[in-house]
XYZ file of C-alpha atoms in Angstrom:
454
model
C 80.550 82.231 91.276
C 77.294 79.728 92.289
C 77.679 79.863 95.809
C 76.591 82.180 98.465
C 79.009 84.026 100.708
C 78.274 85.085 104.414
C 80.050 87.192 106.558
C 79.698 89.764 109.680
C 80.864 93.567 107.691
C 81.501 95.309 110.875
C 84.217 95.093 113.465
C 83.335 92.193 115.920
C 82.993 92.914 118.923
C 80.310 94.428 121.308
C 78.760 97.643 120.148
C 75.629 99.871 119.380
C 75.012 97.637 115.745
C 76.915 94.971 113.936
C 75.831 94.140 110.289
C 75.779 90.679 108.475
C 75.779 90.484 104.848
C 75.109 87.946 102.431
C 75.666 88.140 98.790
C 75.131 85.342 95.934
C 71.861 84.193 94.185
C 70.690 82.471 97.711
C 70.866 85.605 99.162
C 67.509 86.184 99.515
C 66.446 82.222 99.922
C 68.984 81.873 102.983
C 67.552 85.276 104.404
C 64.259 84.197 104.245
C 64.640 81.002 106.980
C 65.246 82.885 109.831
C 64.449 86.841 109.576
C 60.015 87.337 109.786
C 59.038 90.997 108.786
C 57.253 92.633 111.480
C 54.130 93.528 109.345
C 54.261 89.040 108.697
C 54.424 89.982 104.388
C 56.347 87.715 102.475
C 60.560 88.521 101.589
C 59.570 88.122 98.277
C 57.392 91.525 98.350
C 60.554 93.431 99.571
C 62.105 96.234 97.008
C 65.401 96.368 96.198
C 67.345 99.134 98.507
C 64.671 99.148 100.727
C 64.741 98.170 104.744
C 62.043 96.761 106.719
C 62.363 95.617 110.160
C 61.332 92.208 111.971
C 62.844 89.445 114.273
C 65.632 87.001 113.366
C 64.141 83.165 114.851
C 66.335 80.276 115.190
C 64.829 77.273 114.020
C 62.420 76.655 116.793
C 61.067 79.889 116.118
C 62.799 81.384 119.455
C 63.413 85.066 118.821
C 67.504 86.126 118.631
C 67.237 89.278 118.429
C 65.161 92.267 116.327
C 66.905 93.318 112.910
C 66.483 95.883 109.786
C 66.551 93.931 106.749
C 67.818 95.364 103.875
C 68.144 93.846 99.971
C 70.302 95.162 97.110
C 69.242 93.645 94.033
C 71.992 92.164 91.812
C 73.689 93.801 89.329
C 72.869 97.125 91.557
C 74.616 96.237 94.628
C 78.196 96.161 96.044
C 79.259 92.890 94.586
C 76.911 93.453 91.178
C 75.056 90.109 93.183
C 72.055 90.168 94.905
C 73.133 90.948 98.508
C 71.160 90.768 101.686
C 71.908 92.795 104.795
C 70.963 92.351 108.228
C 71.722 94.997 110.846
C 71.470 93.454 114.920
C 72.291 94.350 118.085
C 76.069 94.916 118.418
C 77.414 91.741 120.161
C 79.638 88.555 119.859
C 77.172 85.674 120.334
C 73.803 87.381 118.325
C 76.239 88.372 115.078
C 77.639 84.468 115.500
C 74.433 82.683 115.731
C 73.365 85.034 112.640
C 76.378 83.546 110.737
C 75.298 80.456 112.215
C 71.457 80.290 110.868
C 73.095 81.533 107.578
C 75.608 78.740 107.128
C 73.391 76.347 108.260
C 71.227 77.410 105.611
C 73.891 76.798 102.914
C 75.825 79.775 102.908
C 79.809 79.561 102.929
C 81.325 81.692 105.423
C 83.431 84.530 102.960
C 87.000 84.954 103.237
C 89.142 88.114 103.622
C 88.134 90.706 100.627
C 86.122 87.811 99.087
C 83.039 90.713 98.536
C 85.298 93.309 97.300
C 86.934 90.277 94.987
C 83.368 89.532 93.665
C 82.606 93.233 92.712
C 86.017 92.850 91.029
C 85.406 89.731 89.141
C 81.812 90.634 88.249
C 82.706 94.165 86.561
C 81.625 96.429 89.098
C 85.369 97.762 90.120
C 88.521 97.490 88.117
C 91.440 96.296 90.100
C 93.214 99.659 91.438
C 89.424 100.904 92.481
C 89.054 97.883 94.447
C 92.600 98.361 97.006
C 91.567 101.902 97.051
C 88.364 100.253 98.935
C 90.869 98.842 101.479
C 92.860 101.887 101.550
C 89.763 103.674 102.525
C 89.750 101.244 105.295
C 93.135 102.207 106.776
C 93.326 105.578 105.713
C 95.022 107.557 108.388
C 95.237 110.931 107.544
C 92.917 113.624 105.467
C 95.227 113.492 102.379
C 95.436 109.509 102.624
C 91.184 109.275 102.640
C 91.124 112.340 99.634
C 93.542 110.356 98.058
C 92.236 106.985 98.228
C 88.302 107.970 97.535
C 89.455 109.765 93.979
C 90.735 106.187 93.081
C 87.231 104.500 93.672
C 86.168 107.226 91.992
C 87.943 105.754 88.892
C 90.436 108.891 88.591
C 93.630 106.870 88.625
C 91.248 104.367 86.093
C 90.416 106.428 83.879
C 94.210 107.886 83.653
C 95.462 104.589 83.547
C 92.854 103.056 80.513
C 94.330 106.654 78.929
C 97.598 105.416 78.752
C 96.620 101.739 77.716
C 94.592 103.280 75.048
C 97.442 105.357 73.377
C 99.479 102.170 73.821
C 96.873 100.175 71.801
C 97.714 103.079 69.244
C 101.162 102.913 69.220
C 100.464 99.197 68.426
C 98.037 100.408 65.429
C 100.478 102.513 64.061
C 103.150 99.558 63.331
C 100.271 97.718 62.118
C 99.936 100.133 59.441
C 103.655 100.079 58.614
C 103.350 96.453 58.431
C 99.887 96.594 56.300
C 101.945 99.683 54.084
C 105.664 98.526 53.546
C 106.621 100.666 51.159
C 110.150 102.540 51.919
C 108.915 106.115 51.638
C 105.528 105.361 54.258
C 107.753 103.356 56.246
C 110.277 106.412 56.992
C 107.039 108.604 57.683
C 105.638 105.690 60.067
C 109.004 105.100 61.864
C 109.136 109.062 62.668
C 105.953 109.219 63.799
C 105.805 105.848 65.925
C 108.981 106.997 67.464
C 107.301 110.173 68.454
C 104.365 108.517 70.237
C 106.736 106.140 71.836
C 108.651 108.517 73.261
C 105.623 111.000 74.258
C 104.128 107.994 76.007
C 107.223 106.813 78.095
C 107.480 110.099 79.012
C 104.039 110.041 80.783
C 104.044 106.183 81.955
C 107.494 107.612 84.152
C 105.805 111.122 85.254
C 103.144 108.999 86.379
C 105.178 106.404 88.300
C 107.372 108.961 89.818
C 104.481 110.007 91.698
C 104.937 106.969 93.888
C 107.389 108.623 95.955
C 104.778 110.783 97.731
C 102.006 108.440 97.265
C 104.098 105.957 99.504
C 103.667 108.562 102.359
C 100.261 109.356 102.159
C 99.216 105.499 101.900
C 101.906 104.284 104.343
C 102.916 107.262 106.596
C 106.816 108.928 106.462
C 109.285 106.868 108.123
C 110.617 109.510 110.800
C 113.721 107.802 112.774
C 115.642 109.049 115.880
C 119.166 108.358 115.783
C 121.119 109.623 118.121
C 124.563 108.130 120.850
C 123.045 106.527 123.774
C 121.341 108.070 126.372
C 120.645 111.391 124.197
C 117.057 111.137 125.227
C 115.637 109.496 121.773
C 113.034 107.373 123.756
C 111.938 110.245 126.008
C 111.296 111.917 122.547
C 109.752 109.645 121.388
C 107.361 109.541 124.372
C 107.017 113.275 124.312
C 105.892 113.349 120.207
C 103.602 110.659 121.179
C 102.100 111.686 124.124
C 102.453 108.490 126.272
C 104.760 106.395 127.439
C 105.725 103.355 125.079
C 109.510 103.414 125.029
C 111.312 102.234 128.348
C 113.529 105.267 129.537
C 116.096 104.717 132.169
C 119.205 106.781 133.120
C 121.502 103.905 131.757
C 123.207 104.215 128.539
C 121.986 101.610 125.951
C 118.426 100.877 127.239
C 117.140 101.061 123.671
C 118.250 97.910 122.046
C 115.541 97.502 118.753
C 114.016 99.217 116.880
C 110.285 100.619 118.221
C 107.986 101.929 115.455
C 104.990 103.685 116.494
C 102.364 105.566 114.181
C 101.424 108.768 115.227
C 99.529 111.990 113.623
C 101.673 115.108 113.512
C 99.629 118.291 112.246
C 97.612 116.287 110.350
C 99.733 114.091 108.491
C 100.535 110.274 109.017
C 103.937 109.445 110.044
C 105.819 105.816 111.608
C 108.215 107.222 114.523
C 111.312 104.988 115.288
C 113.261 104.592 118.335
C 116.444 103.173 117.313
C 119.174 102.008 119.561
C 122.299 104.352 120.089
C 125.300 104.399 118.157
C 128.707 103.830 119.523
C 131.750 102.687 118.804
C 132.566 99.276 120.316
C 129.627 98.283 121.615
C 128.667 95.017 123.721
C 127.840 92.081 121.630
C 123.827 92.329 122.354
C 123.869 96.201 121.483
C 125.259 95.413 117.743
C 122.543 93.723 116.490
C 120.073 96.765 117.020
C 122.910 98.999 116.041
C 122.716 97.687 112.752
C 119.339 97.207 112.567
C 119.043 101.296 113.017
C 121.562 101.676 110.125
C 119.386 99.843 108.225
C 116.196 101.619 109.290
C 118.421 104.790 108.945
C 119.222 103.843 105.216
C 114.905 103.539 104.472
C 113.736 106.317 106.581
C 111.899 109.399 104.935
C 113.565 111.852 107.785
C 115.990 111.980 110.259
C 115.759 113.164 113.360
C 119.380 113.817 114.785
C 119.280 113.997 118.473
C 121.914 115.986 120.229
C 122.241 115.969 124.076
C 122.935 119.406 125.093
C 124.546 118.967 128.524
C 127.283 116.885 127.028
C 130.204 118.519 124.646
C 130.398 116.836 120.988
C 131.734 113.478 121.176
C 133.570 110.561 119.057
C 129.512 108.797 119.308
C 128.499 112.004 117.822
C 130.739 112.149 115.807
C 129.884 108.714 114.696
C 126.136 109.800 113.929
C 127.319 112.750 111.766
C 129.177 110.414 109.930
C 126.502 107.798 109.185
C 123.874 110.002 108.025
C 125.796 112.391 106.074
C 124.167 113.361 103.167
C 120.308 111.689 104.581
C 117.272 114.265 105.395
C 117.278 115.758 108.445
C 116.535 117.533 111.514
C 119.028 118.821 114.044
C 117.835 119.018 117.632
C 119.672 119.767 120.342
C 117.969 117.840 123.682
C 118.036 118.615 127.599
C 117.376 121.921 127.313
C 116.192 122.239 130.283
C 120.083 121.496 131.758
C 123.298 123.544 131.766
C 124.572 123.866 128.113
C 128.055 121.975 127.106
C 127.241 121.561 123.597
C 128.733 123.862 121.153
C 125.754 124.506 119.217
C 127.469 127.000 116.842
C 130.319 124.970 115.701
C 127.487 121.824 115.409
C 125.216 124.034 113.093
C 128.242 125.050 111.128
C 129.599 121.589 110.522
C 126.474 120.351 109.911
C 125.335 123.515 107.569
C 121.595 122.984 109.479
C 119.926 125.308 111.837
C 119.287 123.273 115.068
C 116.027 123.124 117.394
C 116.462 123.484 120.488
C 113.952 121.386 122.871
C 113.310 119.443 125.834
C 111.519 116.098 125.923
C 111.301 116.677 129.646
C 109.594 119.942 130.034
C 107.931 119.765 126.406
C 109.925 122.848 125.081
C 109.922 122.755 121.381
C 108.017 119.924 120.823
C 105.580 122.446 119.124
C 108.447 123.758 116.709
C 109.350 120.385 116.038
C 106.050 118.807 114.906
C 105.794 121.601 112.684
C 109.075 120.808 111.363
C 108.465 117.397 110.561
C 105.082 118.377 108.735
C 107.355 120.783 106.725
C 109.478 118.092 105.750
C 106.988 115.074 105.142
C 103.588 116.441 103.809
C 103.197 115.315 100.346
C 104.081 118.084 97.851
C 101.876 117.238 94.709
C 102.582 118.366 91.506
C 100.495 116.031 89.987
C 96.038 116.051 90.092
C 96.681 112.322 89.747
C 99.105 110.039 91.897
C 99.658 106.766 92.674
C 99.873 104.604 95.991
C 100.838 101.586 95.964
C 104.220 99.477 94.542
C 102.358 97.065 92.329
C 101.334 100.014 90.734
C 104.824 101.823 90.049
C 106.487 98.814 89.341
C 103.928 97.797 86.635
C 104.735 101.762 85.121
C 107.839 100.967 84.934
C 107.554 97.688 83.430
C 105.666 99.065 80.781
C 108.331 101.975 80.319
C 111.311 99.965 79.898
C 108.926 97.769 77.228
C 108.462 100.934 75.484
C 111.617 101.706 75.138
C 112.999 98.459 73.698
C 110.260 99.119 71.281
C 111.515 102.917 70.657
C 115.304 101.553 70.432
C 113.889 98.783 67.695
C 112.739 101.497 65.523
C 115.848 103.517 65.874
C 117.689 100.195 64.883
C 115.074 99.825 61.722
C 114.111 96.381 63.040
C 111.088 94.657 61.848
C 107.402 96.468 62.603
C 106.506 92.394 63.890
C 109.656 92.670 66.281
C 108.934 96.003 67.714
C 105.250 94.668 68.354
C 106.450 92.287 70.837
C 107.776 94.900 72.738
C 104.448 96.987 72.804
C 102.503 93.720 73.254
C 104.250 93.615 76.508
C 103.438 97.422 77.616
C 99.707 96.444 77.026
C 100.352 93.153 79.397
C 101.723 95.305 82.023
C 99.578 98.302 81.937
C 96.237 95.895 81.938
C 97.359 94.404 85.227
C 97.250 97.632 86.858
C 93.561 97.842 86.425
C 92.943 94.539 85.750
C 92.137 93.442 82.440
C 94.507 90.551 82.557
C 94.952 88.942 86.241
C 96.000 85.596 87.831
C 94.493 83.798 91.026
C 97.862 84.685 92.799
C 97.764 87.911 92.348
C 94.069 88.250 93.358
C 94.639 86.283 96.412
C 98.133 88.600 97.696
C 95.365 91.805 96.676
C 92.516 90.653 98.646
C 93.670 88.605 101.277
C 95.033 91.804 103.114
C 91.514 92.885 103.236
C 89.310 92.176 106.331
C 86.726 89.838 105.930
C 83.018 91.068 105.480
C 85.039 93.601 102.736
């Protein structure tokens, strides 16, 4: 990479600082038009991860603004380049006529993740340390920020070069068997490949099945209320968020989407969903969000079954009981604050679950309820090591199901050569975790969910 990338690295917008950076070997060049240290020495006297303060000056040598300079020399920076930043007034128009002087200068304005992509390219980060620098970014919960800093870190690296190594041993070991063909080494080699085959399939699906409470640190449980219409979901909802973002009315069928809002429940990242009510026969408009909340219903994480207590058990009820029989959940029994018709006894029988009893109106049991849903989402890891994100899993599993065509080939006494295809494949799909084998696409679908000036 020749050129020289440009780009503001904090949220735009008006504020107490906002920070430029520029990385590429024009760094300092570019830099050096337009910011003037304060004690008038040259750019060129400046130390690497050192700051100095002076004026940035348009061309006419009109001041902008007043800015602390600081250089990162290259390989000892964030993108392994030399890398300039500039820290200015928080504000729209000085951070774009920053950008400005700097393009004009010949820098190229960066696109999204293109700094975290260089440190990438240029050896600094491996490919699963570099999203957990974007998962940093949108952490949203303790766990989620714990999680994500241990991959920079290089723990989820250094487990996953682990595994590629004693893959690149497996693959040694039918070398020798190829290199040593005679019958009697060949039976020892077969036993003992099939052992390491086995040992390591065993760890490439412990460690994918990790994914399953990864996914909820990294993208928050899926909590949906389902429930007939006019149960009070929406006012729920409302009452677990504390503000009103679902339209609640005393007519039936009000809710006709889905509405997904992210919330923080003791301390733990969840995506609430209003859903629309289910009914039997309902109007032609109300079956499209019907079946959108089956669908929603079929994904979520938990359940929250919402009972209106003033009303005795009914066929809509009855309806909901039906469709998420067998699904994680909650039973709460709503209103409260009204005159009881609701059998609650014969519902917690049928239903074999203990019910909470609340009111989205007065807030009673909202406390018991939160605590509930913490009990049922927080992440319970059995592993020091986990993983977050799909690519991830899937590229586990990839490498699993190699490694066990390979295992079944030496079962089957098939050629050392032929099993080595299957290991060869392992290898591919292991290195793409981390990155030692990558395409363009892939890159671009990684980093262009970054923000740019990341």
């Amino acid at each position: 990479m020749q050129d020289t990338i440009v780009a503001l690295a904090t949220p735009p917008g008006e504020g107490g600082l906002a920070v430029i950076r520029i990385s590429g070997p024009r760094s300092l060049e570019i830099a050096r038009a337009f910011f003037h240290r304060a004690d008038r020495r040259s750019l060129d006297a400046v130390k690497s991860h050192r700051a100095c303060f002076g004026e940035i000056r348009d061309a006419d040598g009109t001041c902008i603004d007043e800015a602390v300079f600081t250089f990162f020399q290259g390989p000892k920076s964030y993108t392994a380049e030399d890398v300039v930043e500039l820290a200015v007034h928080g504000g729209v128009f000085v951070s774009a006529k920053v950008l400005e002087l700097a393009q004009a200068k010949g820098a190229r304005l960066a696109g999204p993740g293109e700094f975290t992509r260089r440190a990438f390219v240029n050896g600094r980060l491996d490919l699963s340390q570099a999203e957990a620098v974007s998962d940093i970014i949108s952490a949203a919960s303790d766990q989620a920020l714990k999680t994500a800093v241990s991959q920079l870190k290089g723990a989820l690296s250094e487990k996953l070069n682990e595994l590629f190594q004693d893959a690149l041993q497996l693959l040694s070991q039918l070398e020798a068997a190829i290199d040593f063909p005679e019958d009697d080494l060949k039976l020892a080699h077969s036993d003992e490949i099939l052992k390491s085959a086995e040992a390591l399939i065993e760890r490439l699906h412990r460690l994918a099945a990790t994914y399953d409470q990864g996914k909820i640190i990294h993208e928050g449980a899926r909590v949906i209320l389902a429930g007939k219409p006019n149960a009070g979901k929406s006012s729920l909802l409302n009452a677990l968020l504390q503000e009103d973002r679902a339209i609640v009315t005393p007519y039936s069928g009000t809710t006709r989407d889905l509405l997904e809002e992210r919330a923080r429940i003791n301390n733990i990242h969840v995506n609430l969903i209003d859903s629309a009510g289910l009914r039997e026969n309902p109007e032609e408009i109300e079956k499209i969000g019907i079946e959108r909340a089956r669908a929603a219903l079929a994904d979520a994480d938990l359940i929250l079954l919402v009972f209106d207590g003033s009303q005795a058990l009914d066929d809509n009820d009855r309806l909901l009981m039906q469709t998420v029989a067998g699904k994680q959940s909650l039973l709460l029994i709503n209103k409260n604050d009204l005159t009881q018709e609701l059998d609650a006894e014969a519902l917690q029988t049928e239903l074999k679950k203990a019910p909470l009893f609340l009111s989205a109106a007065t807030g009673e049991g909202l406390d018991a309820l939160r605590q509930a849903i913490y009990d049922h989402c927080a992440p319970q890891l059995k592993e020091s090591i986990i993983i977050t994100r799909k690519r991830h899993q899937e590229g586990l599993e990839l490498a699993a199901q190699a490694l066990e065509r390979a295992a079944e080939s030496v079962r089957n006494q098939l050629s050392e050569e032929f099993t080595a295809v299957d290991v060869h494949i392992a290898l591919d799909h292991l290195g793409a975790i981390v990155g030692k084998n990558f395409s363009d696409d892939l890159l671009d679908l990684i980093f262009g969910q970054f923000c740019i000036g990341k």
